[in-house]
Amino acid sequence: MSQHALLSAGCKAWRSITCPRSELRLDLTLGCGQTFRWRETADGHWTGVMRGKVWTLTQTEDMLWYYVYNHQKNPGTENRQKQKVEEKEQLLVKRSKRMIDIKQEEVGMCTVMSETDNKEEDLLRDYFQLDVKLGDLYRNWSTMDPHFKHTANIFTGVRLLRQDPVECLFSFICSSNNHISRIQGMVDRLCQTLGTLLCKLDDVAYHDFPPLQDLTDPSVEMRLRDLGFGYRARFLQQSSQTIVNSHGPDWLNSLRSAPYLQTRDALRTLPGVGLKVADCVCLMSLDKFEALPVDTHVWQIAKRDYNFAAGNSQKTLTDRVYKEIGDFFRKLWGPYAGWAQSVLFCADLKKFQKLREEIPVMKDEKTELKNKMKKRRHEGYTQEQKREKGNKYQRS
């Protein structure tokens, strides 16, 4: 039977990237609700599907370790597949003097192929956006925001993922009026029903996310309703149909090069996509780091921790209050505001309550933040007065 890989087993197919925990914590990054494809399959080991491959990830203090499984193999053809790999290895060695190391390890019905071309490492670096220096961002936010500073001392290494836009969009359409564990179940059922089987480990089947075209079929809505998707089933089918028929299959990827507000407005034309879902997709798959998803949870953080008063008399989050909260945090944190917000969102989740209890109480935190924001507003007002005087002088 195929089994999930363990680093402690000493398998040669494990590979690694230098990456300290301060730059990435897998438990926080993969468990904070920005992706729904990963599960902790052993202590500190996360297994999931990314870029059409099944991966197991784990980390030591300064290294990110990864193990990649091949597609499922039929037991009846296992010997033939093994023979083909051995023949391929011999042929490559004969044809080239350069080192091309194809290592094969059988793990039940799944095999791991490891090559020296670093393609898998590149995929992983892109997915975790490892070129972004998270430590520098944390230091910058901590300088500007005392509340963030003492929270960040415990919640280090929360990164934003660069997900596939199709998977990200349709996963967050499922998030409407939902919680993380239920969204995970819905995304799993969607992939099991319409996606390609990639691998089976310890009786857990891993499927790829279904292609956009496969979601356009009118029968998809009823199939998903039968799986408990409710009204979201119609949004999934209609949004996929709109994209394919009106924009083309590569449209979502093309939005990565468009301005943030233009991208958000374009996404909002799709059925089932409001401000929050659009911002989630912008931030987590389309390279819009200033996008800041706001739900009632984030609204509470703004009011409780930042004395944000707008909309206090309202029971529902209006578009106006949504925009004001986003602008407030963008002014406070700068161009990577969406990344900073994800740290505080993660820190506020119930599943990380024990970790949150380690955060020291900062008595004067709100007063210090309030004074900083007041000073900024005053400086902005003073600069505006100076500009106005200058304009009057020029006119006279």
PDB file of N, CA and C in Angstrom, residues 337-373:
ATOM      1  N   ALA A 337       0.211  45.571   2.200  1.00  0.00           N
ATOM      2  CA  ALA A 337      -0.789  45.552   3.269  1.00  0.00           C
ATOM      3  C   ALA A 337      -1.526  44.224   3.353  1.00  0.00           C
ATOM      4  N   GLY A 338      -1.792  43.607   2.218  1.00  0.00           N
ATOM      5  CA  GLY A 338      -2.493  42.321   2.218  1.00  0.00           C
ATOM      6  C   GLY A 338      -1.712  41.241   2.939  1.00  0.00           C
ATOM      7  N   TRP A 339      -0.387  41.283   2.823  1.00  0.00           N
ATOM      8  CA  TRP A 339       0.462  40.329   3.530  1.00  0.00           C
ATOM      9  C   TRP A 339       0.389  40.569   5.038  1.00  0.00           C
ATOM     10  N   ALA A 340       0.442  41.825   5.457  1.00  0.00           N
ATOM     11  CA  ALA A 340       0.387  42.138   6.888  1.00  0.00           C
ATOM     12  C   ALA A 340      -0.954  41.710   7.481  1.00  0.00           C
ATOM     13  N   GLN A 341      -2.020  41.971   6.757  1.00  0.00           N
ATOM     14  CA  GLN A 341      -3.347  41.594   7.239  1.00  0.00           C
ATOM     15  C   GLN A 341      -3.452  40.098   7.458  1.00  0.00           C
ATOM     16  N   SER A 342      -2.805  39.302   6.596  1.00  0.00           N
ATOM     17  CA  SER A 342      -2.886  37.848   6.719  1.00  0.00           C
ATOM     18  C   SER A 342      -2.244  37.349   8.006  1.00  0.00           C
ATOM     19  N   VAL A 343      -1.238  38.069   8.502  1.00  0.00           N
ATOM     20  CA  VAL A 343      -0.586  37.694   9.761  1.00  0.00           C
ATOM     21  C   VAL A 343      -1.559  37.866  10.925  1.00  0.00           C
ATOM     22  N   LEU A 344      -2.233  39.015  10.977  1.00  0.00           N
ATOM     23  CA  LEU A 344      -3.171  39.269  12.069  1.00  0.00           C
ATOM     24  C   LEU A 344      -4.414  38.397  11.955  1.00  0.00           C
ATOM     25  N   PHE A 345      -4.842  38.120  10.737  1.00  0.00           N
ATOM     26  CA  PHE A 345      -5.971  37.217  10.530  1.00  0.00           C
ATOM     27  C   PHE A 345      -5.624  35.832  11.065  1.00  0.00           C
ATOM     28  N   CYS A 346      -4.431  35.350  10.721  1.00  0.00           N
ATOM     29  CA  CYS A 346      -3.958  34.046  11.186  1.00  0.00           C
ATOM     30  C   CYS A 346      -3.892  34.017  12.710  1.00  0.00           C
ATOM     31  N   ALA A 347      -3.355  35.080  13.299  1.00  0.00           N
ATOM     32  CA  ALA A 347      -3.190  35.137  14.754  1.00  0.00           C
ATOM     33  C   ALA A 347      -4.517  35.133  15.487  1.00  0.00           C
ATOM     34  N   ASP A 348      -5.585  35.516  14.817  1.00  0.00           N
ATOM     35  CA  ASP A 348      -6.891  35.627  15.463  1.00  0.00           C
ATOM     36  C   ASP A 348      -7.746  34.368  15.317  1.00  0.00           C
ATOM     37  N   LEU A 349      -7.264  33.371  14.560  1.00  0.00           N
ATOM     38  CA  LEU A 349      -8.039  32.153  14.355  1.00  0.00           C
ATOM     39  C   LEU A 349      -8.068  31.302  15.620  1.00  0.00           C
ATOM     40  N   LYS A 350      -9.204  30.681  15.871  1.00  0.00           N
ATOM     41  CA  LYS A 350      -9.361  29.845  17.068  1.00  0.00           C
ATOM     42  C   LYS A 350      -8.387  28.673  17.073  1.00  0.00           C
ATOM     43  N   LYS A 351      -8.088  28.122  15.898  1.00  0.00           N
ATOM     44  CA  LYS A 351      -7.214  26.955  15.838  1.00  0.00           C
ATOM     45  C   LYS A 351      -5.802  27.254  16.336  1.00  0.00           C
ATOM     46  N   PHE A 352      -5.415  28.537  16.346  1.00  0.00           N
ATOM     47  CA  PHE A 352      -4.092  28.927  16.829  1.00  0.00           C
ATOM     48  C   PHE A 352      -4.166  29.644  18.181  1.00  0.00           C
ATOM     49  N   GLN A 353      -5.222  29.348  18.947  1.00  0.00           N
ATOM     50  CA  GLN A 353      -5.446  30.046  20.211  1.00  0.00           C
ATOM     51  C   GLN A 353      -4.301  29.816  21.200  1.00  0.00           C
ATOM     52  N   LYS A 354      -3.807  28.585  21.280  1.00  0.00           N
ATOM     53  CA  LYS A 354      -2.728  28.296  22.225  1.00  0.00           C
ATOM     54  C   LYS A 354      -1.479  29.112  21.902  1.00  0.00           C
ATOM     55  N   LEU A 355      -1.202  29.242  20.620  1.00  0.00           N
ATOM     56  CA  LEU A 355      -0.051  30.048  20.209  1.00  0.00           C
ATOM     57  C   LEU A 355      -0.294  31.514  20.528  1.00  0.00           C
ATOM     58  N   ARG A 356      -1.535  31.950  20.348  1.00  0.00           N
ATOM     59  CA  ARG A 356      -1.874  33.349  20.603  1.00  0.00           C
ATOM     60  C   ARG A 356      -1.728  33.697  22.079  1.00  0.00           C
ATOM     61  N   GLU A 357      -1.939  32.722  22.951  1.00  0.00           N
ATOM     62  CA  GLU A 357      -1.822  32.967  24.391  1.00  0.00           C
ATOM     63  C   GLU A 357      -0.390  33.298  24.803  1.00  0.00           C
ATOM     64  N   GLU A 358       0.571  33.008  23.927  1.00  0.00           N
ATOM     65  CA  GLU A 358       1.964  33.329  24.224  1.00  0.00           C
ATOM     66  C   GLU A 358       2.291  34.792  23.953  1.00  0.00           C
ATOM     67  N   ILE A 359       1.381  35.509  23.295  1.00  0.00           N
ATOM     68  CA  ILE A 359       1.616  36.920  22.980  1.00  0.00           C
ATOM     69  C   ILE A 359       1.510  37.751  24.258  1.00  0.00           C
ATOM     70  N   PRO A 360       2.520  38.518  24.593  1.00  0.00           N
ATOM     71  CA  PRO A 360       2.463  39.333  25.814  1.00  0.00           C
ATOM     72  C   PRO A 360       1.449  40.465  25.689  1.00  0.00           C
ATOM     73  N   VAL A 361       0.870  40.842  26.804  1.00  0.00           N
ATOM     74  CA  VAL A 361      -0.082  41.945  26.809  1.00  0.00           C
ATOM     75  C   VAL A 361       0.684  43.260  26.753  1.00  0.00           C
ATOM     76  N   MET A 362       0.294  44.102  25.831  1.00  0.00           N
ATOM     77  CA  MET A 362       0.950  45.411  25.688  1.00  0.00           C
ATOM     78  C   MET A 362      -0.039  46.476  26.118  1.00  0.00           C
ATOM     79  N   LYS A 363       0.132  47.012  27.327  1.00  0.00           N
ATOM     80  CA  LYS A 363      -0.871  47.882  27.928  1.00  0.00           C
ATOM     81  C   LYS A 363      -1.129  49.155  27.124  1.00  0.00           C
ATOM     82  N   ASP A 364      -0.053  49.757  26.641  1.00  0.00           N
ATOM     83  CA  ASP A 364      -0.206  51.053  25.971  1.00  0.00           C
ATOM     84  C   ASP A 364      -0.268  50.946  24.455  1.00  0.00           C
ATOM     85  N   GLU A 365      -0.532  49.737  23.969  1.00  0.00           N
ATOM     86  CA  GLU A 365      -0.496  49.501  22.515  1.00  0.00           C
ATOM     87  C   GLU A 365      -1.488  50.378  21.755  1.00  0.00           C
ATOM     88  N   LYS A 366      -2.748  50.377  22.198  1.00  0.00           N
ATOM     89  CA  LYS A 366      -3.769  51.136  21.474  1.00  0.00           C
ATOM     90  C   LYS A 366      -3.498  52.639  21.554  1.00  0.00           C
ATOM     91  N   THR A 367      -3.038  53.084  22.710  1.00  0.00           N
ATOM     92  CA  THR A 367      -2.734  54.508  22.861  1.00  0.00           C
ATOM     93  C   THR A 367      -1.594  54.919  21.943  1.00  0.00           C
ATOM     94  N   GLU A 368      -0.554  54.070  21.895  1.00  0.00           N
ATOM     95  CA  GLU A 368       0.593  54.361  21.036  1.00  0.00           C
ATOM     96  C   GLU A 368       0.187  54.401  19.575  1.00  0.00           C
ATOM     97  N   LEU A 369      -0.625  53.423  19.149  1.00  0.00           N
ATOM     98  CA  LEU A 369      -1.078  53.389  17.754  1.00  0.00           C
ATOM     99  C   LEU A 369      -1.952  54.599  17.446  1.00  0.00           C
ATOM    100  N   LYS A 370      -2.846  54.933  18.387  1.00  0.00           N
ATOM    101  CA  LYS A 370      -3.752  56.061  18.176  1.00  0.00           C
ATOM    102  C   LYS A 370      -2.962  57.353  18.006  1.00  0.00           C
ATOM    103  N   ASN A 371      -1.931  57.526  18.856  1.00  0.00           N
ATOM    104  CA  ASN A 371      -1.098  58.726  18.764  1.00  0.00           C
ATOM    105  C   ASN A 371      -0.345  58.788  17.438  1.00  0.00           C
ATOM    106  N   LYS A 372       0.132  57.612  16.963  1.00  0.00           N
ATOM    107  CA  LYS A 372       0.863  57.587  15.691  1.00  0.00           C
ATOM    108  C   LYS A 372      -0.047  57.984  14.540  1.00  0.00           C
ATOM    109  N   MET A 373      -1.267  57.421  14.513  1.00  0.00           N
ATOM    110  CA  MET A 373      -2.202  57.735  13.441  1.00  0.00           C
ATOM    111  C   MET A 373      -2.631  59.197  13.510  1.00  0.00           C
TER     112      MET A 373
END
